[in-house]
mmCIF file with all atom_site columns, C-alpha atoms in Angstrom:
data_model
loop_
_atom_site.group_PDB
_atom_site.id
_atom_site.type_symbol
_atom_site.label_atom_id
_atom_site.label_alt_id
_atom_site.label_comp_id
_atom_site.label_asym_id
_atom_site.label_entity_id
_atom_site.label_seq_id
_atom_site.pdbx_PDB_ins_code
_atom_site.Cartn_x
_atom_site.Cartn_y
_atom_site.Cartn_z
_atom_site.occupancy
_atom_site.B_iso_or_equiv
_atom_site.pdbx_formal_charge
_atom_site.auth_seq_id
_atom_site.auth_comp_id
_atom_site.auth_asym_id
_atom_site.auth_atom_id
_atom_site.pdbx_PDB_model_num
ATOM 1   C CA . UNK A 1 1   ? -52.230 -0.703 -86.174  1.00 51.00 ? 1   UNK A CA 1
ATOM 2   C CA . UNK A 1 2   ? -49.285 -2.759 -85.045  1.00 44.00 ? 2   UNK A CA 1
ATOM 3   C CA . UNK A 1 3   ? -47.368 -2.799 -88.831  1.00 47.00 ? 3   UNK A CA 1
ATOM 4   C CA . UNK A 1 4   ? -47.004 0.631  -89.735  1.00 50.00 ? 4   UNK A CA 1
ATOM 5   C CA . UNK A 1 5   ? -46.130 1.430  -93.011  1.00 50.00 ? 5   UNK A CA 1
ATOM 6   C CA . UNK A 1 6   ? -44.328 4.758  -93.928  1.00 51.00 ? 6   UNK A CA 1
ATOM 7   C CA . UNK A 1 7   ? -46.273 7.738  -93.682  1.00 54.00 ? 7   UNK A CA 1
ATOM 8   C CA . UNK A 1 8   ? -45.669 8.741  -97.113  1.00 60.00 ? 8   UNK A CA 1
ATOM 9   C CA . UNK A 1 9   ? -48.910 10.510 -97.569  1.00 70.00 ? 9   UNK A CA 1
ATOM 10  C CA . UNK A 1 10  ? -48.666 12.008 -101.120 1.00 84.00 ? 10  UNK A CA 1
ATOM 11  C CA . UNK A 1 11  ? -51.590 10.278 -103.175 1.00 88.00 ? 11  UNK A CA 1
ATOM 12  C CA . UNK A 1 12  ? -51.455 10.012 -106.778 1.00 90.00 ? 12  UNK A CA 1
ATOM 13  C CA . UNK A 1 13  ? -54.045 12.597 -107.407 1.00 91.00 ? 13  UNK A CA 1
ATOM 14  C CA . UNK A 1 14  ? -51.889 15.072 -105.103 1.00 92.00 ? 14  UNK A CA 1
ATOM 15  C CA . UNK A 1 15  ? -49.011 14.191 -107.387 1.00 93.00 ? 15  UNK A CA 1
ATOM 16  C CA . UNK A 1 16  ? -51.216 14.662 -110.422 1.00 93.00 ? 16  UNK A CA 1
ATOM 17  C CA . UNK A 1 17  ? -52.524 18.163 -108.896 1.00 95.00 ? 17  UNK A CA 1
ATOM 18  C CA . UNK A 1 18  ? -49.186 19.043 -108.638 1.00 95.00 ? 18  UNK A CA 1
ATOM 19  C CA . UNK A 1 19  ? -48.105 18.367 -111.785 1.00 94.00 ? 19  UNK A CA 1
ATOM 20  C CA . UNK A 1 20  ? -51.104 20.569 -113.013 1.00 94.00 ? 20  UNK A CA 1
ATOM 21  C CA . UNK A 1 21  ? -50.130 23.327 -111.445 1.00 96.00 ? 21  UNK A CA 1
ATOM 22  C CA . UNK A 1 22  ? -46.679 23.775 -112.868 1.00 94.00 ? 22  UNK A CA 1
ATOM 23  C CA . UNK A 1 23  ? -47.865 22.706 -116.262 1.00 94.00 ? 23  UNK A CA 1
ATOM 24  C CA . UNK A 1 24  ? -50.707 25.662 -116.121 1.00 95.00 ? 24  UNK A CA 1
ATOM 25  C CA . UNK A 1 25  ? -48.250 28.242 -115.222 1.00 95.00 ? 25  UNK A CA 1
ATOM 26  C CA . UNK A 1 26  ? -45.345 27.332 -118.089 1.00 94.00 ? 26  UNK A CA 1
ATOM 27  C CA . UNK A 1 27  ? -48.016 27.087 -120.247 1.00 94.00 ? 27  UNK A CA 1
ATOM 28  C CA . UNK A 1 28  ? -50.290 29.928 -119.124 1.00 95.00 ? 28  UNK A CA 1
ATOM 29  C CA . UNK A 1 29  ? -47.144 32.024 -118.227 1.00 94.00 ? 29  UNK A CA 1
ATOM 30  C CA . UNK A 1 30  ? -45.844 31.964 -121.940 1.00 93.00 ? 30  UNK A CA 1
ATOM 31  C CA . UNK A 1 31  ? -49.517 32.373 -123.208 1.00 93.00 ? 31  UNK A CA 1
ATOM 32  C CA . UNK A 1 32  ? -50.034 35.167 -121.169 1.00 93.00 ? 32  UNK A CA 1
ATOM 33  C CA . UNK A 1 33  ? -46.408 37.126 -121.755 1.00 93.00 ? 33  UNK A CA 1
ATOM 34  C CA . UNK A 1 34  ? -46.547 36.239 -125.832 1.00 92.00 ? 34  UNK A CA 1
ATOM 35  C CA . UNK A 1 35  ? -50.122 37.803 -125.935 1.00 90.00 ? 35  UNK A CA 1
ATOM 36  C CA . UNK A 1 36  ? -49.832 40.713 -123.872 1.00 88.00 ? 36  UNK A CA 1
ATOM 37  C CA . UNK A 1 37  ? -46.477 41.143 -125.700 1.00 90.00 ? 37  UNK A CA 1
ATOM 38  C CA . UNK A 1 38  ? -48.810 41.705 -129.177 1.00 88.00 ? 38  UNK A CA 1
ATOM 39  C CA . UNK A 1 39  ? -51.180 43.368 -127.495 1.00 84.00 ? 39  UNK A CA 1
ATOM 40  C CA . UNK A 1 40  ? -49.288 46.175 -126.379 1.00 84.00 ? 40  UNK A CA 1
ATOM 41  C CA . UNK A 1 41  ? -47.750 46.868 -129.835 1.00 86.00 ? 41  UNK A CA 1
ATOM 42  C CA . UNK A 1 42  ? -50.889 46.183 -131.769 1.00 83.00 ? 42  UNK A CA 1
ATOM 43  C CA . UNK A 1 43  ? -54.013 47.597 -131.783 1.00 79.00 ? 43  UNK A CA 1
ATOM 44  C CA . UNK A 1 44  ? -55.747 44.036 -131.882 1.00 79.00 ? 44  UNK A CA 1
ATOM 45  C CA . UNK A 1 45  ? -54.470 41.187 -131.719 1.00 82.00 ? 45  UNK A CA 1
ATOM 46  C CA . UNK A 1 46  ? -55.177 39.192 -134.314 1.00 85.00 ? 46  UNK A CA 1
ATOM 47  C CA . UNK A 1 47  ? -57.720 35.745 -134.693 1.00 86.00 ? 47  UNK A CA 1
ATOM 48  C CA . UNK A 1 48  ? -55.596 33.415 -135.929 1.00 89.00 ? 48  UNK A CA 1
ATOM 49  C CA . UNK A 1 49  ? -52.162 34.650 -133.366 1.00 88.00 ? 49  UNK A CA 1
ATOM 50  C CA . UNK A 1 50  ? -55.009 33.941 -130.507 1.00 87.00 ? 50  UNK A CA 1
ATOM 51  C CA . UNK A 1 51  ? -56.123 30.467 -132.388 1.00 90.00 ? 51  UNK A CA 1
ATOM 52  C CA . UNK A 1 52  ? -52.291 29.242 -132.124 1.00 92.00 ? 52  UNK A CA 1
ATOM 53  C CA . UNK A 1 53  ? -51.507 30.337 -129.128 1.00 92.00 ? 53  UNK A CA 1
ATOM 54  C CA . UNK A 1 54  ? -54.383 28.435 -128.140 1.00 92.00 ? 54  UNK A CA 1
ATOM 55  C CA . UNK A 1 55  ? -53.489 25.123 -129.368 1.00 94.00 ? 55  UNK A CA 1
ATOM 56  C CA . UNK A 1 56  ? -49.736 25.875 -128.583 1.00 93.00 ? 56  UNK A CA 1
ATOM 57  C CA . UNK A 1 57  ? -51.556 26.094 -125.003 1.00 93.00 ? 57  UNK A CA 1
ATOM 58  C CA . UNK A 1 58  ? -53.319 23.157 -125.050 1.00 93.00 ? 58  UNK A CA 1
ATOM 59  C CA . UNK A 1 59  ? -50.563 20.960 -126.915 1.00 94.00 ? 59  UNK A CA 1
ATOM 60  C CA . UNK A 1 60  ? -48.043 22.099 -123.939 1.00 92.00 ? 60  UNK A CA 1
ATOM 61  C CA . UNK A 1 61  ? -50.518 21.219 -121.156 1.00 92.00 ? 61  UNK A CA 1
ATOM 62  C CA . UNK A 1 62  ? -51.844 17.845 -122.666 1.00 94.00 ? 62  UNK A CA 1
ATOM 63  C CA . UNK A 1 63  ? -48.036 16.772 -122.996 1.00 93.00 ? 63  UNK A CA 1
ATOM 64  C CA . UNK A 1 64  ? -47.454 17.790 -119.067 1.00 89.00 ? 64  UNK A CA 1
ATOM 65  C CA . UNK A 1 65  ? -50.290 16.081 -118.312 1.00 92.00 ? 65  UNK A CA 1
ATOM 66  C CA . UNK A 1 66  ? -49.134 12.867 -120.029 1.00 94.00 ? 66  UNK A CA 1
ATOM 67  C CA . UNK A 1 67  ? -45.994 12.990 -118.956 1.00 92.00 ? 67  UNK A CA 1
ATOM 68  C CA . UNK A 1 68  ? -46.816 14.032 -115.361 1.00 91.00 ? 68  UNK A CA 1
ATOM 69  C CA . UNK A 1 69  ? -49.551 11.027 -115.097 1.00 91.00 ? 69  UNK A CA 1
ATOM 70  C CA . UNK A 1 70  ? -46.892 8.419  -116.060 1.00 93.00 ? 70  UNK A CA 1
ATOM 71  C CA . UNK A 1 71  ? -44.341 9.483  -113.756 1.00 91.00 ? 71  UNK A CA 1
ATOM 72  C CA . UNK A 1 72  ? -47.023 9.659  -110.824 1.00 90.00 ? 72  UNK A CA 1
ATOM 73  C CA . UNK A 1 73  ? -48.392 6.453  -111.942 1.00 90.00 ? 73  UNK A CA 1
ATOM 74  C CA . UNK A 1 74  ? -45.070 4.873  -111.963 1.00 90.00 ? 74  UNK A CA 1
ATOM 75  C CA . UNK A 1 75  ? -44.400 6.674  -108.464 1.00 87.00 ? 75  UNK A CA 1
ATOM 76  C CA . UNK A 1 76  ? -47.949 4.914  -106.697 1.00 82.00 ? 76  UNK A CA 1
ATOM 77  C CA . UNK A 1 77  ? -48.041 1.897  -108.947 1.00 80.00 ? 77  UNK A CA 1
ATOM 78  C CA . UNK A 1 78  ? -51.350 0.370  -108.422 1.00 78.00 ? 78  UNK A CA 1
ATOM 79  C CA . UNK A 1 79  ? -53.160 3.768  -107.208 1.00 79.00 ? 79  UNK A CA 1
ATOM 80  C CA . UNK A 1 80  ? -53.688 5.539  -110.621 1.00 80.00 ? 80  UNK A CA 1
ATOM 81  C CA . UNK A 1 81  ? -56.120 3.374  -111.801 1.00 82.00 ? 81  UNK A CA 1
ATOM 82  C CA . UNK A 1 82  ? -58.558 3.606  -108.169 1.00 84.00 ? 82  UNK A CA 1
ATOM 83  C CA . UNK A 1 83  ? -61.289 5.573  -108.405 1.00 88.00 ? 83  UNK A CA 1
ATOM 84  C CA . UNK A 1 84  ? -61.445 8.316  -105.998 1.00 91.00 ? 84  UNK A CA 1
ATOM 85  C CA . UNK A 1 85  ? -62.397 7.166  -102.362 1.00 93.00 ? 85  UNK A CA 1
ATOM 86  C CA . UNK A 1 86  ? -64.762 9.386  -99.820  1.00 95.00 ? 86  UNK A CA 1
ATOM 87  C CA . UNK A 1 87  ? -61.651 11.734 -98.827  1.00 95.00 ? 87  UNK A CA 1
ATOM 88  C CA . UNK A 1 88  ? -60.506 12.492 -102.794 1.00 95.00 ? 88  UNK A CA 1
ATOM 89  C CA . UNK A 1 89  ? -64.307 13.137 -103.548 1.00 95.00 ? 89  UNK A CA 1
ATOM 90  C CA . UNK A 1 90  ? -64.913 15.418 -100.534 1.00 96.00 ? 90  UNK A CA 1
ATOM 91  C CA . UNK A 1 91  ? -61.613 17.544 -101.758 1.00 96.00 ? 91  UNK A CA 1
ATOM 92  C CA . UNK A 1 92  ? -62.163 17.717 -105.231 1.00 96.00 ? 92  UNK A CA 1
ATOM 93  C CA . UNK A 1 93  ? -65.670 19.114 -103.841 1.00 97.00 ? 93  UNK A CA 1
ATOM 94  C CA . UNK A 1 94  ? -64.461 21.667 -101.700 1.00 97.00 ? 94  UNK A CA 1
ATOM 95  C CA . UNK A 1 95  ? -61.878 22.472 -104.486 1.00 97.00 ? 95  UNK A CA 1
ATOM 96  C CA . UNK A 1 96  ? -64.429 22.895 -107.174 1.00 97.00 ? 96  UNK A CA 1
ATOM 97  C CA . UNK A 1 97  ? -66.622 25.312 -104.880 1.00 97.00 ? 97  UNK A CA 1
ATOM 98  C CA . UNK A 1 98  ? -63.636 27.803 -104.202 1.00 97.00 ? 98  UNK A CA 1
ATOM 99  C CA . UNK A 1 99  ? -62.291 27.050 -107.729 1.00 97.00 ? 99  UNK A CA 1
ATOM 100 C CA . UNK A 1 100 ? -65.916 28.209 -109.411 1.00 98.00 ? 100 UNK A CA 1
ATOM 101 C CA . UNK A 1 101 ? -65.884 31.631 -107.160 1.00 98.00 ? 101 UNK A CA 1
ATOM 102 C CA . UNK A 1 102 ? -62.750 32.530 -108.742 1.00 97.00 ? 102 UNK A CA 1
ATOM 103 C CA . UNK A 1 103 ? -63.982 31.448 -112.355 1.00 97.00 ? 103 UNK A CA 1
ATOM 104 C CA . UNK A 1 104 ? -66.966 33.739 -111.773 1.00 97.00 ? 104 UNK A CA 1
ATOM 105 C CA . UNK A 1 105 ? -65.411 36.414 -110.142 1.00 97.00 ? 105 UNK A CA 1
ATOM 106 C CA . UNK A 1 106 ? -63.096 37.141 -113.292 1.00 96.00 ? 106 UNK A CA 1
ATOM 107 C CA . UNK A 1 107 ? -65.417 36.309 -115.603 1.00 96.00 ? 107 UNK A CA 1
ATOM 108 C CA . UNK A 1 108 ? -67.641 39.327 -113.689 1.00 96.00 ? 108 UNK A CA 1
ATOM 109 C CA . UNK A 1 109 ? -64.631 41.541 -113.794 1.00 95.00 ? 109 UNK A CA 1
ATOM 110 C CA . UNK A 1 110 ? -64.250 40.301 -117.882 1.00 94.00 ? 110 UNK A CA 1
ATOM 111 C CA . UNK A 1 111 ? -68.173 41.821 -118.389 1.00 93.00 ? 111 UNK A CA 1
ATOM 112 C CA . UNK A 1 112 ? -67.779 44.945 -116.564 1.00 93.00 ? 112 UNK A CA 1
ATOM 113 C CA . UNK A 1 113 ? -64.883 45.962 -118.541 1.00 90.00 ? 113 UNK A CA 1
ATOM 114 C CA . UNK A 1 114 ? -67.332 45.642 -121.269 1.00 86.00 ? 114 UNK A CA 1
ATOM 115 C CA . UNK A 1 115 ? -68.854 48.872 -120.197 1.00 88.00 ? 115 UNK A CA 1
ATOM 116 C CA . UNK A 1 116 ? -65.567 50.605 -120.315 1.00 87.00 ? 116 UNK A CA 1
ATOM 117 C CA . UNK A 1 117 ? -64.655 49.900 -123.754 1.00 79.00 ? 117 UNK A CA 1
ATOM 118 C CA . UNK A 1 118 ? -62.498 46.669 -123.770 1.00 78.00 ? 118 UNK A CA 1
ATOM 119 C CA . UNK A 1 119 ? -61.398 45.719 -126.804 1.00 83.00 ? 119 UNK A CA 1
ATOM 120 C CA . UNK A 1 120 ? -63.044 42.266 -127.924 1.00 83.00 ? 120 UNK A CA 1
ATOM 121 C CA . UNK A 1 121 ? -59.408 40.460 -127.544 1.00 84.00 ? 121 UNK A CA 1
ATOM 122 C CA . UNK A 1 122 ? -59.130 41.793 -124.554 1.00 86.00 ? 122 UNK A CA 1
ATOM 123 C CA . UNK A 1 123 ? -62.379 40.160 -123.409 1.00 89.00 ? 123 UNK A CA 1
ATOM 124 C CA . UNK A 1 124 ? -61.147 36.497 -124.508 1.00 89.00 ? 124 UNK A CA 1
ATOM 125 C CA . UNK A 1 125 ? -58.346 37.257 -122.976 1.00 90.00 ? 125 UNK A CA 1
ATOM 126 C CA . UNK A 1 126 ? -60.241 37.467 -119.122 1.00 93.00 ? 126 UNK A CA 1
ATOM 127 C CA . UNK A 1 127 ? -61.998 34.953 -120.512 1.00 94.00 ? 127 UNK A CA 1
ATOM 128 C CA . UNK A 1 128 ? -58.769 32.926 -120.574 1.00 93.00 ? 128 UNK A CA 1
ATOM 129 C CA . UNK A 1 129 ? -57.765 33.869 -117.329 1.00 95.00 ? 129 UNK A CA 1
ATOM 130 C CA . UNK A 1 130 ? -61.147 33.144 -115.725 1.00 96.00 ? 130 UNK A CA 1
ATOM 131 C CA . UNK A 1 131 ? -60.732 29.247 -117.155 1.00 96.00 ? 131 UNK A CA 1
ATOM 132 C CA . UNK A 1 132 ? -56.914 29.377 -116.104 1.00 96.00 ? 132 UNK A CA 1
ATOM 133 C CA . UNK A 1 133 ? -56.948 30.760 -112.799 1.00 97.00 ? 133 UNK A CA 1
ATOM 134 C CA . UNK A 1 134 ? -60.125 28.732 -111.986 1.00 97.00 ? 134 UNK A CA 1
ATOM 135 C CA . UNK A 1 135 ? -57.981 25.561 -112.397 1.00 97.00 ? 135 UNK A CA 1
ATOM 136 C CA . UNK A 1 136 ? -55.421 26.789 -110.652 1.00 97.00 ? 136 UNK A CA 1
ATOM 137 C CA . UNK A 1 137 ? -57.207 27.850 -107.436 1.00 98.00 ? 137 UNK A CA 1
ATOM 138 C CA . UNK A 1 138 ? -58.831 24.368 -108.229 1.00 98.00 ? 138 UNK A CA 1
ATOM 139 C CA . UNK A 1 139 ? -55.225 22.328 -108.021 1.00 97.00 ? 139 UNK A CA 1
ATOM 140 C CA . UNK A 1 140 ? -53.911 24.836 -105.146 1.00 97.00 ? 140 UNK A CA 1
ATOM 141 C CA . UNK A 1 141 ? -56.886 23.751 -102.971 1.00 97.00 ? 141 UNK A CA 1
ATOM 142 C CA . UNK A 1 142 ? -56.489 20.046 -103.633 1.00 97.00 ? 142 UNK A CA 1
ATOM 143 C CA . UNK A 1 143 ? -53.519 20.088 -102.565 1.00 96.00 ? 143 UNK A CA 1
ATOM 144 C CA . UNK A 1 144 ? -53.572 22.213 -99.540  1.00 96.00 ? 144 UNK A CA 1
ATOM 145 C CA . UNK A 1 145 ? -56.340 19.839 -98.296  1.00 95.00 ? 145 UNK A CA 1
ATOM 146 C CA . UNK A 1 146 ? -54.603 16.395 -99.245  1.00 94.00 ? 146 UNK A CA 1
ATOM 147 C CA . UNK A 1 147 ? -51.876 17.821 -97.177  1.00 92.00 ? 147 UNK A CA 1
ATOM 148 C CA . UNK A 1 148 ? -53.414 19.165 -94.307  1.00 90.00 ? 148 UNK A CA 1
ATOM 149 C CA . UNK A 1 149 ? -55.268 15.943 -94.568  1.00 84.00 ? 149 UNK A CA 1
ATOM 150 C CA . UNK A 1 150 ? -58.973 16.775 -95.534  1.00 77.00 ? 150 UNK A CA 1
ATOM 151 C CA . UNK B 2 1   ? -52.674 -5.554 -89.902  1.00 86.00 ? 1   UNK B CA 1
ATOM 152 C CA . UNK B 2 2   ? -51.319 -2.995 -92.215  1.00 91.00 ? 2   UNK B CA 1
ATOM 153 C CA . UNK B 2 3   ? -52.213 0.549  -93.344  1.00 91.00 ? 3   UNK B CA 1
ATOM 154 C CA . UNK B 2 4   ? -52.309 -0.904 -97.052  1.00 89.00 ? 4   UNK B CA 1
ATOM 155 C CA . UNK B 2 5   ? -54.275 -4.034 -95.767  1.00 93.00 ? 5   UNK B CA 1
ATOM 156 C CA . UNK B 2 6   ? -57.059 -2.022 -93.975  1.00 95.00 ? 6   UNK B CA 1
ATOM 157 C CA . UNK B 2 7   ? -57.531 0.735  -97.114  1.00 93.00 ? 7   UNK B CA 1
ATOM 158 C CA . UNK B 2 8   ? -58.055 -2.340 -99.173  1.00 91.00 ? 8   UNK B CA 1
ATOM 159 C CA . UNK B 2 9   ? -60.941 -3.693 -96.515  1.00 93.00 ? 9   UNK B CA 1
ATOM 160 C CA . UNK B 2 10  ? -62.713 -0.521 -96.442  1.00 94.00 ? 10  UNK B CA 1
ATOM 161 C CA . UNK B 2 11  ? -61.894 0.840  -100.224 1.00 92.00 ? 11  UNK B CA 1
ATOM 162 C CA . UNK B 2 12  ? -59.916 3.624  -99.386  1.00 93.00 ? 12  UNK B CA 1
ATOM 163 C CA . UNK B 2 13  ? -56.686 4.740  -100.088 1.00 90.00 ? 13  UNK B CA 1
ATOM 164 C CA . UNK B 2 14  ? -53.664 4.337  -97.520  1.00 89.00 ? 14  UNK B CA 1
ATOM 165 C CA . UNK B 2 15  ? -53.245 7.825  -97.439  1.00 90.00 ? 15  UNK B CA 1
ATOM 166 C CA . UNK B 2 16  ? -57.047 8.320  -96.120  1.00 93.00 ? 16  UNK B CA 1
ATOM 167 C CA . UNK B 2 17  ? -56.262 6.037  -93.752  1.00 94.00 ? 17  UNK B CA 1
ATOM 168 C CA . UNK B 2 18  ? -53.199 7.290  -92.597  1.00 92.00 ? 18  UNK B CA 1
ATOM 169 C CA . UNK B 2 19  ? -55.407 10.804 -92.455  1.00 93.00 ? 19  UNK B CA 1
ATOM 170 C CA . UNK B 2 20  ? -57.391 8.779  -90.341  1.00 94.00 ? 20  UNK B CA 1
ATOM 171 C CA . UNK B 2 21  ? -55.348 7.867  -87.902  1.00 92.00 ? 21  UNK B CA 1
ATOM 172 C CA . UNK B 2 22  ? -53.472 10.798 -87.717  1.00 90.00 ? 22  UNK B CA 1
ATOM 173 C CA . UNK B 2 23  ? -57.223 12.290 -86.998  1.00 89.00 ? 23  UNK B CA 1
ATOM 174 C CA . UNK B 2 24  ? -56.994 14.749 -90.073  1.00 91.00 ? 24  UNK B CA 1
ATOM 175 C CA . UNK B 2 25  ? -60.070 13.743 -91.353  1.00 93.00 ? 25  UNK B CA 1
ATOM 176 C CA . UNK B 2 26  ? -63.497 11.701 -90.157  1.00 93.00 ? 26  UNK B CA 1
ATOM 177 C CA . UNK B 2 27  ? -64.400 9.170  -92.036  1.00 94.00 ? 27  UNK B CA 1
ATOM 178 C CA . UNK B 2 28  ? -68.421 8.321  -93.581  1.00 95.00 ? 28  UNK B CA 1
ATOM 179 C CA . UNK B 2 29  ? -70.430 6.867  -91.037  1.00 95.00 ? 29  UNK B CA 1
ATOM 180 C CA . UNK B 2 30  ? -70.049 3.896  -93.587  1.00 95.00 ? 30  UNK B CA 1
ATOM 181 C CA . UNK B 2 31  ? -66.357 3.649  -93.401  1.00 95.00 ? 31  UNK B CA 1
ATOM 182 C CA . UNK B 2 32  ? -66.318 3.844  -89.533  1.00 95.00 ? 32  UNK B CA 1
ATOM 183 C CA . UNK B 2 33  ? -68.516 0.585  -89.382  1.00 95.00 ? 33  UNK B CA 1
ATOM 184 C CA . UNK B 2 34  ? -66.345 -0.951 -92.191  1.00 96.00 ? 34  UNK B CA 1
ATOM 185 C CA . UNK B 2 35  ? -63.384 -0.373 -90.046  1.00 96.00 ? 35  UNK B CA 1
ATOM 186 C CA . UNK B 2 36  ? -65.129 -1.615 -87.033  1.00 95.00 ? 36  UNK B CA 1
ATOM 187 C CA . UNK B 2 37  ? -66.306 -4.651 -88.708  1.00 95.00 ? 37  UNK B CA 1
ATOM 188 C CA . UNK B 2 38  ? -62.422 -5.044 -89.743  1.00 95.00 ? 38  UNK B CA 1
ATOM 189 C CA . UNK B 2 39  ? -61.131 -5.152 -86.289  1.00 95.00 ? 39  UNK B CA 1
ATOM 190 C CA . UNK B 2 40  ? -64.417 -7.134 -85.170  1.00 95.00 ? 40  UNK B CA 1
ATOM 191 C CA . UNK B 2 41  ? -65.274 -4.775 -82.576  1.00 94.00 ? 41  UNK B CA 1
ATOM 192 C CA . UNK B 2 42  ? -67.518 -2.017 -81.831  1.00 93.00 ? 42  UNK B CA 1
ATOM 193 C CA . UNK B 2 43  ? -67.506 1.774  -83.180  1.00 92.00 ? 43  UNK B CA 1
ATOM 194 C CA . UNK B 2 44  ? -67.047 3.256  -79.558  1.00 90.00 ? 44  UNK B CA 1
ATOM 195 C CA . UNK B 2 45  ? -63.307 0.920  -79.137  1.00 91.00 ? 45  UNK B CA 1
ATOM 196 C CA . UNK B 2 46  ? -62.666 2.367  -82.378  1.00 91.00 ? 46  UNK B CA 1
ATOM 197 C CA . UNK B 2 47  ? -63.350 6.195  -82.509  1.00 90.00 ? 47  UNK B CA 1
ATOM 198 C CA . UNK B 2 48  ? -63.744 8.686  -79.369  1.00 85.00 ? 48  UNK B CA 1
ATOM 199 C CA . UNK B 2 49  ? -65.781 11.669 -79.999  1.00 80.00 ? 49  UNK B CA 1
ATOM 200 C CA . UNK B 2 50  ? -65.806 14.196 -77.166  1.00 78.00 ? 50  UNK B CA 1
ATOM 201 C CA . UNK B 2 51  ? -68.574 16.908 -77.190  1.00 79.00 ? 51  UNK B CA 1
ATOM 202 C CA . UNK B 2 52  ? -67.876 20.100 -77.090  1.00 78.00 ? 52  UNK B CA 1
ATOM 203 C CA . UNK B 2 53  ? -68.468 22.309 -73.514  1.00 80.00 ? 53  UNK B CA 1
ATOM 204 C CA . UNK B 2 54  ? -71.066 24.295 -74.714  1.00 80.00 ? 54  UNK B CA 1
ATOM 205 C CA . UNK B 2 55  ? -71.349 27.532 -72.025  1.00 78.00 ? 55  UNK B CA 1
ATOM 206 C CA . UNK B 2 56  ? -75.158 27.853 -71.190  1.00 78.00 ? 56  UNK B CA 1
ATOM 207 C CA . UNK B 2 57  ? -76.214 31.569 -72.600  1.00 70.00 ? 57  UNK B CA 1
#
């Protein structure tokens, strides 16, 4: 192509997977160190502590999420509102496959400690880490492949 | 023409076809002919494929 533009290759969903991944481990690391916190002094932990934790969770991630979109957005102005072309689809593909093996793999480990007596908040808790580190292997991948290039 | 230009003829993003050139990643069959049709030429002048030296058994 005889006009080159710059090779500034970092696509708005790489930006966005990014932003994902930091989000999910603030909010995931201060889920994970305030419940394992309780659960080491308590015998259970209780309902309601997991049910705002939760939403403190969610609430934390959903205002990354915003926040991250607008500044990626405003960073590729004009790309945020594409839908995905051949290249995103085939990555968030390949992501999804390595990101569900890591979902299931937990969630395995979560049902075999079952049979050794976990305590029920222990269970939601690899519950919670099945769903968390899924998405994270999920984000990882996307954006090792958007920057080796596919 | 530019990288911006040609993602715009084919419906891709720059930054799949800057993978493209850069030969990160092969496009659809669909996209190749798209790209073709773009620079009003043929696949072959294009994209080069060389196949593999397979070693007979």
């Amino acid at each position: 192509m005889h006009n080159r533009d710059n090779d500034k290759t970092t696509t708005f969903r790489e930006k966005m997977a990014w932003v994902m991944v930091v989000g999910l481990m603030i909010a995931a690391g201060l889920y994970f160190y305030i419940v394992l916190n309780i659960s080491a002094s308590m015998d259970q932990v209780p309902k309601p502590v997991f049910a705002g934790l939760t939403v403190i969770f969610i609430v934390i991630l959903t205002v990354f999420a915003i926040f991250g979109a607008s500044v990626a957005a405003l960073s590729n102005i004009g790309e945020a509102d594409l839908p995905m072309d051949e290249r995103d689809k085939l990555i968030s593909l390949r992501a999804t496959r390595l990101s569900s093996i890591a979902t299931v793999v937990i969630l395995i480990m979560t049902m075999t400690a079952y049979f050794f007596d976990a305590r029920s908040s222990d269970m939601l808790l690899g519950i919670m880490a099945a769903l968390i580190v899924g998405h994270l292997v999920d984000y990882i991948t996307q954006i090792y492949l958007y920057r080796r290039g596919a | 023409m530019s990288q911006a230009a040609l993602a715009k003829a084919i419906g891709v993003t720059r930054q799949t076809v800057i993978a493209i050139e850069k030969g990160h990643y092969s496009p659809s069959l669909e996209s190749a002919f798209r790209i073709s049709r773009v620079f009003q030429t043929t696949l072959e002048d294009v994209f080069g494929w060389e196949e593999a030296i397979v070693k007979p058994v």
